[in-house]
């Protein structure tokens, strides 16, 4: 049975009031592109609240709860949607939450694994080494003597996320139906991306499979470690994997004291990310410092595989050419790639777009080498998307967010590293290998043979199956959601006002 719209409005008002108390709705109120109904709802939400001068976006999402924390992490990949300041602050969300009592965790493990815990583990530390919005991790020793990390879903977390996502979908549908700038930003697709992320994270077998796939893809990268999965002690709600003894990359002093070379670790991190994103098309999309460790021998280890990104070969070729074009200053070619990929509508002028790209790239090229920033470059690219009617591409936004994150970690390790210089040789070699004459001939032969084999099907379905040359994958189907019509709007406005008044009264009583 579908949830009634009034329930969605009530939830949004409660969440909105928390956001308002942290100043997180100020940008929505002041943005002239915000639809009037959304602006009014934001004002109602802050009625009677003490709004701080500086918005604390991450703190607001942490105060709402686990589902909001995860959604905030999704929004951190969308500076075009929430603004650069909000996206930067939301990247602080690290999932640190109070742990669930171990008795509940033990019961969850027993029910999910279907065996007595004592038959699988010799011991389990009841104090978790980390507690996040979806799961928490305990150190344990298996019955055969191996030290492992055991990740266990929080009891009841699936229902909590299901309720929240349903309301997010409802709200996104109402906002997108208003048209204008918000429709271009496709908020429903943002929520759908979030739903898919959480579906993967709420099934720990899928996270284990992602780790296993990444390990296979990175076998050619020396010194990059992905923990092995213990599949006999893994289920949908329990993930058991190899325990890694290392030092977090956030602790630079400890790294140096242990004899690690921070500059070498930074280069390894950049190289590993480029191999994942460009060569393999499957990348770890949550490379913050808490998920990265240095092991003995100056090796680099990564954990937490709940958020992974994937882009197909065609998009990877375009990505490599875009990066290399920006590195070398070939803005005309970068502009042409955007048009070929379908990212910019064809009614715009290629030369004009190339000039806009030059305005972003040239100021960077005039800076000293170590002051050039991929993050600043991407911020500039986001700024021109509106002028050229570019629809957002979630698969690339996730990649861009990860690039900014990797640059931040690498710069903290080695302040003198330059992502452009470090990336250029890898990107240049990959382009030569993938787009050189030998590769072109091989690809052409394979493509022609496959096309010939599918010729009857292609003739019947070419219109439906190949609508255009765009590089973005087709958008996933979105659920049908009943829209609130104007004629009944007074009812929801009344509910909103009553909710705001109740929230204000509660704040006054508790204040």
Coordinates of C-alpha atoms in Angstrom, one line a residue, residues 10-437:
X10 CA 5.0 15.4 7.5
X11 CA 8.4 13.6 7.1
X12 CA 9.7 16.4 4.9
X13 CA 8.7 19.1 7.5
X14 CA 10.4 17.2 10.3
X15 CA 13.6 16.8 8.2
X16 CA 13.3 20.3 6.9
X17 CA 13.1 21.7 10.4
X18 CA 16.3 19.9 11.3
X19 CA 18.0 21.3 8.2
X20 CA 16.7 24.8 8.9
X21 CA 18.1 24.7 12.5
X22 CA 21.5 24.1 11.0
X23 CA 21.1 26.8 8.4
X24 CA 21.1 24.2 5.6
X25 CA 18.0 25.7 3.8
X26 CA 19.4 29.2 3.4
X27 CA 20.7 28.6 -0.1
X28 CA 17.4 27.2 -1.3
X29 CA 15.5 30.2 0.0
X30 CA 17.9 32.7 -1.6
X31 CA 18.4 31.0 -5.0
X32 CA 16.2 32.8 -7.6
X33 CA 15.9 29.5 -9.5
X34 CA 14.2 27.7 -6.7
X35 CA 10.5 27.3 -7.4
X36 CA 8.2 29.4 -5.3
X37 CA 6.5 26.4 -3.5
X38 CA 9.8 24.9 -2.5
X39 CA 11.0 28.3 -1.2
X40 CA 7.8 28.7 0.8
X41 CA 8.2 25.2 2.3
X42 CA 11.8 26.1 3.3
X43 CA 10.6 29.3 5.1
X44 CA 7.9 27.4 6.9
X45 CA 10.4 24.8 8.0
X46 CA 12.6 27.4 9.8
X47 CA 9.6 29.2 11.5
X48 CA 10.7 30.0 15.0
X49 CA 14.1 28.3 14.7
X50 CA 17.5 30.0 15.5
X51 CA 19.4 29.8 12.2
X52 CA 23.2 29.9 12.5
X53 CA 25.1 32.4 10.3
X54 CA 27.3 29.6 8.7
X55 CA 25.3 26.6 7.4
X56 CA 26.4 23.2 8.8
X57 CA 25.2 20.8 6.2
X58 CA 27.0 17.7 7.3
X59 CA 25.9 18.2 10.9
X60 CA 22.3 18.6 9.8
X61 CA 22.2 15.3 7.9
X62 CA 23.9 13.5 10.8
X63 CA 21.2 14.9 13.1
X64 CA 18.4 13.5 10.9
X65 CA 19.8 9.9 10.9
X66 CA 21.5 7.1 9.0
X67 CA 19.5 7.3 5.8
X68 CA 20.1 11.1 5.6
X69 CA 23.8 10.5 6.1
X70 CA 23.9 8.3 3.1
X71 CA 21.8 10.7 1.1
X72 CA 24.1 13.5 2.1
X73 CA 27.0 11.5 0.7
X74 CA 25.1 11.2 -2.6
X75 CA 24.4 15.0 -2.7
X76 CA 28.1 15.6 -2.1
X77 CA 28.6 14.3 -5.7
X78 CA 26.2 17.0 -7.0
X79 CA 27.7 20.5 -6.5
X80 CA 25.6 21.5 -9.5
X81 CA 22.5 20.7 -7.5
X82 CA 23.4 21.8 -3.9
X83 CA 26.1 24.3 -4.6
X84 CA 29.9 24.0 -4.2
X85 CA 30.0 25.1 -0.5
X86 CA 27.3 22.5 0.5
X87 CA 28.9 19.7 -1.5
X88 CA 32.3 20.4 0.1
X89 CA 30.8 20.4 3.6
X90 CA 28.8 17.2 2.9
X91 CA 32.0 15.4 2.0
X92 CA 32.8 15.5 5.8
X93 CA 30.1 12.8 6.3
X94 CA 32.1 9.8 7.5
X95 CA 29.3 7.7 8.9
X96 CA 30.5 7.8 12.6
X97 CA 27.5 6.7 14.7
X98 CA 27.0 5.2 18.2
X99 CA 27.3 1.4 17.9
X100 CA 24.5 -1.1 18.2
X101 CA 24.8 -3.3 21.4
X102 CA 26.7 -6.5 20.7
X103 CA 23.9 -8.8 21.8
X104 CA 21.8 -7.5 18.9
X105 CA 24.7 -7.8 16.5
X106 CA 25.3 -11.4 17.6
X107 CA 21.7 -12.3 17.1
X108 CA 21.8 -10.7 13.6
X109 CA 24.9 -12.8 12.7
X110 CA 23.3 -16.0 14.0
X111 CA 20.1 -15.5 12.1
X112 CA 21.8 -14.4 8.9
X113 CA 24.6 -17.1 8.8
X114 CA 22.2 -19.9 9.9
X115 CA 24.8 -21.5 12.1
X116 CA 26.0 -21.1 15.7
X117 CA 28.5 -18.3 15.9
X118 CA 30.8 -20.3 18.0
X119 CA 31.2 -22.9 15.2
X120 CA 32.5 -20.2 12.8
X121 CA 34.5 -17.9 15.1
X122 CA 36.8 -18.6 17.9
X123 CA 36.3 -15.1 19.3
X124 CA 34.7 -11.8 18.4
X125 CA 35.6 -8.5 20.0
X126 CA 32.3 -7.0 21.3
X127 CA 33.6 -3.5 20.9
X128 CA 33.4 -2.4 17.2
X129 CA 36.3 -0.9 15.4
X130 CA 33.9 1.3 13.4
X131 CA 30.1 2.0 13.4
X132 CA 28.5 3.5 10.3
X133 CA 25.0 4.3 9.2
X134 CA 24.4 0.9 7.6
X135 CA 26.7 -1.5 9.4
X136 CA 29.4 -1.8 12.0
X137 CA 32.6 -3.8 12.0
X138 CA 34.1 -6.1 14.7
X139 CA 37.5 -7.7 14.8
X140 CA 37.3 -11.5 15.1
X141 CA 39.3 -14.7 14.9
X142 CA 37.9 -17.6 12.8
X143 CA 37.6 -21.2 14.1
X144 CA 40.7 -22.0 11.9
X145 CA 42.8 -19.2 13.5
X146 CA 42.7 -16.3 11.0
X147 CA 42.1 -12.7 12.1
X148 CA 39.3 -11.2 10.1
X149 CA 37.0 -8.1 10.1
X150 CA 33.3 -8.9 10.4
X151 CA 30.9 -6.3 9.0
X152 CA 27.2 -6.6 10.2
X153 CA 24.2 -4.7 9.1
X154 CA 22.4 -2.7 11.8
X155 CA 19.1 -4.5 12.7
X156 CA 16.1 -2.8 11.1
X157 CA 18.2 -0.6 8.8
X158 CA 16.5 -1.9 5.6
X159 CA 13.0 -0.7 6.8
X160 CA 14.4 2.7 7.8
X161 CA 16.0 3.2 4.4
X162 CA 12.9 2.0 2.5
X163 CA 10.7 4.6 4.3
X164 CA 13.2 7.4 3.7
X165 CA 13.8 6.6 0.0
X166 CA 10.0 6.4 -0.7
X167 CA 9.7 10.0 0.6
X168 CA 12.8 11.2 -1.3
X169 CA 11.2 9.7 -4.5
X170 CA 7.9 11.4 -3.8
X171 CA 9.5 14.8 -3.1
X172 CA 11.8 14.6 -6.2
X173 CA 8.8 13.9 -8.4
X174 CA 6.9 16.9 -7.1
X175 CA 9.9 19.2 -7.6
X176 CA 10.8 17.9 -11.1
X177 CA 7.2 18.3 -12.3
X178 CA 7.7 22.1 -11.6
X179 CA 10.0 22.2 -14.6
X180 CA 12.7 24.8 -15.2
X181 CA 16.2 24.5 -13.8
X182 CA 15.3 21.7 -11.3
X183 CA 14.0 19.6 -14.1
X184 CA 17.3 20.0 -16.0
X185 CA 19.1 18.8 -12.9
X186 CA 17.0 15.6 -12.7
X187 CA 16.4 15.2 -9.0
X188 CA 14.5 12.0 -9.5
X189 CA 17.6 10.5 -11.1
X190 CA 19.6 11.6 -8.1
X191 CA 17.3 9.7 -5.8
X192 CA 17.3 6.7 -8.1
X193 CA 21.1 6.7 -8.0
X194 CA 20.9 6.8 -4.2
X195 CA 18.5 3.9 -4.2
X196 CA 20.8 1.8 -6.3
X197 CA 23.8 2.6 -4.0
X198 CA 21.9 1.6 -0.9
X199 CA 20.5 -1.5 -2.5
X200 CA 24.1 -2.6 -3.0
X201 CA 25.2 -1.6 0.5
X202 CA 22.2 -3.3 2.1
X203 CA 23.2 -6.7 0.6
X204 CA 26.7 -7.4 1.9
X205 CA 27.2 -10.2 -0.6
X206 CA 27.2 -7.6 -3.4
X207 CA 29.8 -5.5 -1.5
X208 CA 31.9 -8.7 -1.2
X209 CA 31.5 -9.3 -5.0
X210 CA 32.6 -5.7 -5.7
X211 CA 35.7 -6.2 -3.6
X212 CA 36.5 -9.5 -5.4
X213 CA 36.0 -7.9 -8.8
X214 CA 38.2 -4.9 -7.9
X215 CA 41.0 -7.3 -6.6
X216 CA 41.0 -9.1 -10.0
X217 CA 41.0 -5.9 -11.9
X218 CA 43.9 -4.5 -9.9
X219 CA 46.2 -7.5 -10.1
X220 CA 48.5 -5.6 -12.5
X221 CA 48.9 -2.6 -10.1
X222 CA 51.8 -3.4 -7.8
X223 CA 51.5 -2.6 -4.1
X224 CA 47.7 -2.2 -4.2
X225 CA 45.9 -4.5 -1.7
X226 CA 42.2 -5.4 -1.6
X227 CA 41.3 -7.7 1.4
X228 CA 40.2 -11.2 0.5
X229 CA 36.6 -12.2 1.2
X230 CA 35.7 -15.2 3.4
X231 CA 32.7 -16.4 1.5
X232 CA 31.9 -19.2 4.0
X233 CA 31.3 -16.6 6.7
X234 CA 29.5 -14.1 4.5
X235 CA 25.7 -13.6 3.9
X236 CA 23.4 -10.8 2.9
X237 CA 23.8 -9.2 6.3
X238 CA 27.3 -10.3 7.3
X239 CA 30.5 -9.7 5.4
X240 CA 33.7 -11.4 6.6
X241 CA 37.0 -10.3 5.1
X242 CA 40.7 -10.4 5.7
X243 CA 42.0 -8.2 8.5
X244 CA 44.6 -5.6 7.4
X245 CA 47.1 -4.1 9.9
X246 CA 47.9 -0.7 8.6
X247 CA 48.1 3.1 9.2
X248 CA 45.3 5.4 8.0
X249 CA 46.5 7.8 5.3
X250 CA 45.0 10.6 7.4
X251 CA 47.8 10.2 9.9
X252 CA 50.8 11.6 8.0
X253 CA 53.0 11.8 11.1
X254 CA 52.5 8.1 11.9
X255 CA 53.2 7.2 8.3
X256 CA 56.5 9.0 8.4
X257 CA 57.4 7.5 11.8
X258 CA 56.7 4.0 10.5
X259 CA 59.1 4.6 7.6
X260 CA 56.5 5.1 4.8
X261 CA 57.2 7.6 2.0
X262 CA 54.1 9.8 1.8
X263 CA 55.0 11.1 -1.7
X264 CA 55.3 7.5 -3.0
X265 CA 51.9 6.6 -1.4
X266 CA 50.3 9.7 -3.1
X267 CA 51.6 8.6 -6.5
X268 CA 50.4 5.0 -5.9
X269 CA 47.0 6.3 -5.0
X270 CA 46.7 8.5 -8.1
X271 CA 48.0 5.6 -10.3
X272 CA 45.6 3.1 -8.8
X273 CA 42.6 5.4 -9.3
X274 CA 43.5 6.1 -12.9
X275 CA 43.8 2.4 -13.6
X276 CA 40.4 1.7 -12.1
X277 CA 38.6 4.6 -13.7
X278 CA 40.2 4.7 -17.2
X279 CA 41.7 1.3 -17.9
X280 CA 39.2 -0.9 -16.0
X281 CA 36.0 1.2 -15.9
X282 CA 35.2 -0.1 -12.4
X283 CA 36.4 2.1 -9.5
X284 CA 36.2 2.5 -5.8
X285 CA 34.0 5.7 -5.4
X286 CA 34.5 6.3 -1.7
X287 CA 38.3 6.9 -1.4
X288 CA 38.3 9.1 1.6
X289 CA 41.2 8.9 4.1
X290 CA 39.3 6.6 6.5
X291 CA 39.1 3.9 3.8
X292 CA 42.7 4.0 2.8
X293 CA 45.7 2.4 4.7
X294 CA 49.4 2.1 4.3
X295 CA 50.7 -1.4 4.8
X296 CA 54.3 -2.6 5.3
X297 CA 56.5 -2.3 2.2
X298 CA 54.8 1.0 1.3
X299 CA 51.8 -0.8 0.0
X300 CA 48.4 0.8 -0.3
X301 CA 45.2 -0.9 1.0
X302 CA 41.5 0.1 0.5
X303 CA 38.4 -1.0 2.4
X304 CA 34.6 -0.4 2.2
X305 CA 33.3 -1.4 -1.2
X306 CA 29.7 -0.3 -0.8
X307 CA 29.9 2.6 -3.3
X308 CA 31.5 1.6 -6.6
X309 CA 31.4 3.3 -10.0
X310 CA 31.3 1.8 -13.4
X311 CA 31.6 3.4 -16.9
X312 CA 31.7 1.7 -20.2
X313 CA 34.7 1.7 -22.6
X314 CA 33.2 4.4 -24.9
X315 CA 32.7 6.8 -22.0
X316 CA 36.3 6.0 -20.7
X317 CA 37.8 6.9 -24.1
X318 CA 35.9 10.2 -24.0
X319 CA 37.0 10.8 -20.4
X320 CA 40.6 10.1 -21.2
X321 CA 40.5 12.5 -24.2
X322 CA 38.8 15.2 -22.1
X323 CA 41.4 14.9 -19.4
X324 CA 44.2 14.9 -21.9
X325 CA 42.7 17.8 -23.9
X326 CA 42.5 19.9 -20.7
X327 CA 46.1 19.0 -19.7
X328 CA 47.4 20.0 -23.2
X329 CA 45.1 23.0 -23.7
X330 CA 43.3 21.4 -26.8
X331 CA 39.9 23.0 -25.9
X332 CA 38.5 22.5 -29.3
X333 CA 38.9 18.8 -29.1
X334 CA 37.4 18.7 -25.6
X335 CA 34.4 20.7 -26.9
X336 CA 33.9 18.3 -29.8
X337 CA 34.0 15.3 -27.4
X338 CA 31.2 16.9 -25.4
X339 CA 29.1 17.2 -28.5
X340 CA 29.9 13.7 -29.8
X341 CA 28.9 12.2 -26.4
X342 CA 25.6 14.1 -26.5
X343 CA 26.5 15.9 -23.2
X344 CA 25.8 19.3 -24.9
X345 CA 22.7 19.7 -27.1
X346 CA 23.5 20.1 -30.8
X347 CA 21.8 23.5 -31.1
X348 CA 24.8 25.0 -29.3
X349 CA 28.0 26.1 -31.1
X350 CA 31.1 24.0 -30.7
X351 CA 33.4 27.1 -30.9
X352 CA 31.5 28.9 -28.2
X353 CA 31.7 25.9 -25.9
X354 CA 35.4 25.6 -26.6
X355 CA 35.8 29.3 -25.6
X356 CA 33.9 28.7 -22.4
X357 CA 36.3 25.7 -21.6
X358 CA 39.3 27.9 -22.4
X359 CA 38.0 30.4 -19.8
X360 CA 38.1 27.6 -17.2
X361 CA 41.4 26.0 -18.3
X362 CA 43.7 28.9 -19.1
X363 CA 43.8 30.5 -15.6
X364 CA 44.9 27.1 -14.3
X365 CA 47.6 26.8 -16.9
X366 CA 49.1 30.2 -15.7
X367 CA 49.6 29.0 -12.2
X368 CA 52.7 27.4 -10.7
X369 CA 52.6 23.6 -11.2
X370 CA 51.8 22.6 -7.7
X371 CA 48.9 25.1 -7.4
X372 CA 47.0 23.6 -10.3
X373 CA 43.9 21.7 -9.1
X374 CA 41.6 19.2 -10.7
X375 CA 39.0 20.1 -8.1
X376 CA 39.1 23.8 -9.2
X377 CA 39.0 22.7 -12.8
X378 CA 35.9 20.6 -12.2
X379 CA 34.2 23.4 -10.3
X380 CA 34.7 25.6 -13.4
X381 CA 33.2 23.0 -15.6
X382 CA 30.1 22.7 -13.4
X383 CA 29.7 26.5 -13.7
X384 CA 29.2 26.4 -17.5
X385 CA 26.8 23.4 -17.6
X386 CA 23.8 25.7 -17.1
X387 CA 24.7 28.1 -20.0
X388 CA 24.9 25.2 -22.4
X389 CA 21.9 23.2 -21.2
X390 CA 23.9 20.2 -20.3
X391 CA 21.9 17.5 -18.5
X392 CA 23.7 16.0 -15.6
X393 CA 25.4 12.6 -16.1
X394 CA 25.4 10.7 -12.7
X395 CA 28.0 8.2 -13.9
X396 CA 30.4 11.0 -14.6
X397 CA 29.5 13.1 -11.5
X398 CA 30.4 10.2 -9.3
X399 CA 33.7 9.9 -11.1
X400 CA 34.4 13.6 -10.8
X401 CA 33.6 13.5 -7.1
X402 CA 36.0 10.7 -6.6
X403 CA 38.7 12.5 -8.5
X404 CA 38.4 15.5 -6.2
X405 CA 38.5 13.2 -3.2
X406 CA 41.6 11.4 -4.5
X407 CA 43.3 14.7 -5.2
X408 CA 42.6 15.8 -1.6
X409 CA 44.1 12.7 0.0
X410 CA 47.1 12.8 -2.4
X411 CA 47.7 16.5 -1.6
X412 CA 47.5 15.8 2.1
X413 CA 50.2 13.2 1.7
X414 CA 52.4 15.2 -0.6
X415 CA 51.6 19.0 -0.8
X416 CA 53.8 19.3 -3.9
X417 CA 52.1 16.6 -6.0
X418 CA 50.4 17.8 -9.1
X419 CA 47.6 15.6 -10.4
X420 CA 48.0 16.8 -13.9
X421 CA 51.6 15.9 -14.1
X422 CA 51.0 12.6 -12.4
X423 CA 48.0 11.7 -14.6
X424 CA 49.4 12.8 -18.0
X425 CA 51.8 9.9 -18.7
X426 CA 49.1 7.3 -17.8
X427 CA 46.4 9.0 -19.8
X428 CA 48.7 9.6 -22.8
X429 CA 49.8 5.9 -22.9
X430 CA 46.3 4.6 -22.5
X431 CA 45.0 6.8 -25.3
X432 CA 47.9 5.7 -27.5
X433 CA 47.2 2.0 -26.7
X434 CA 43.4 2.3 -27.1
X435 CA 43.2 4.7 -30.0
X436 CA 46.4 4.0 -31.9
X437 CA 46.4 2.4 -35.4

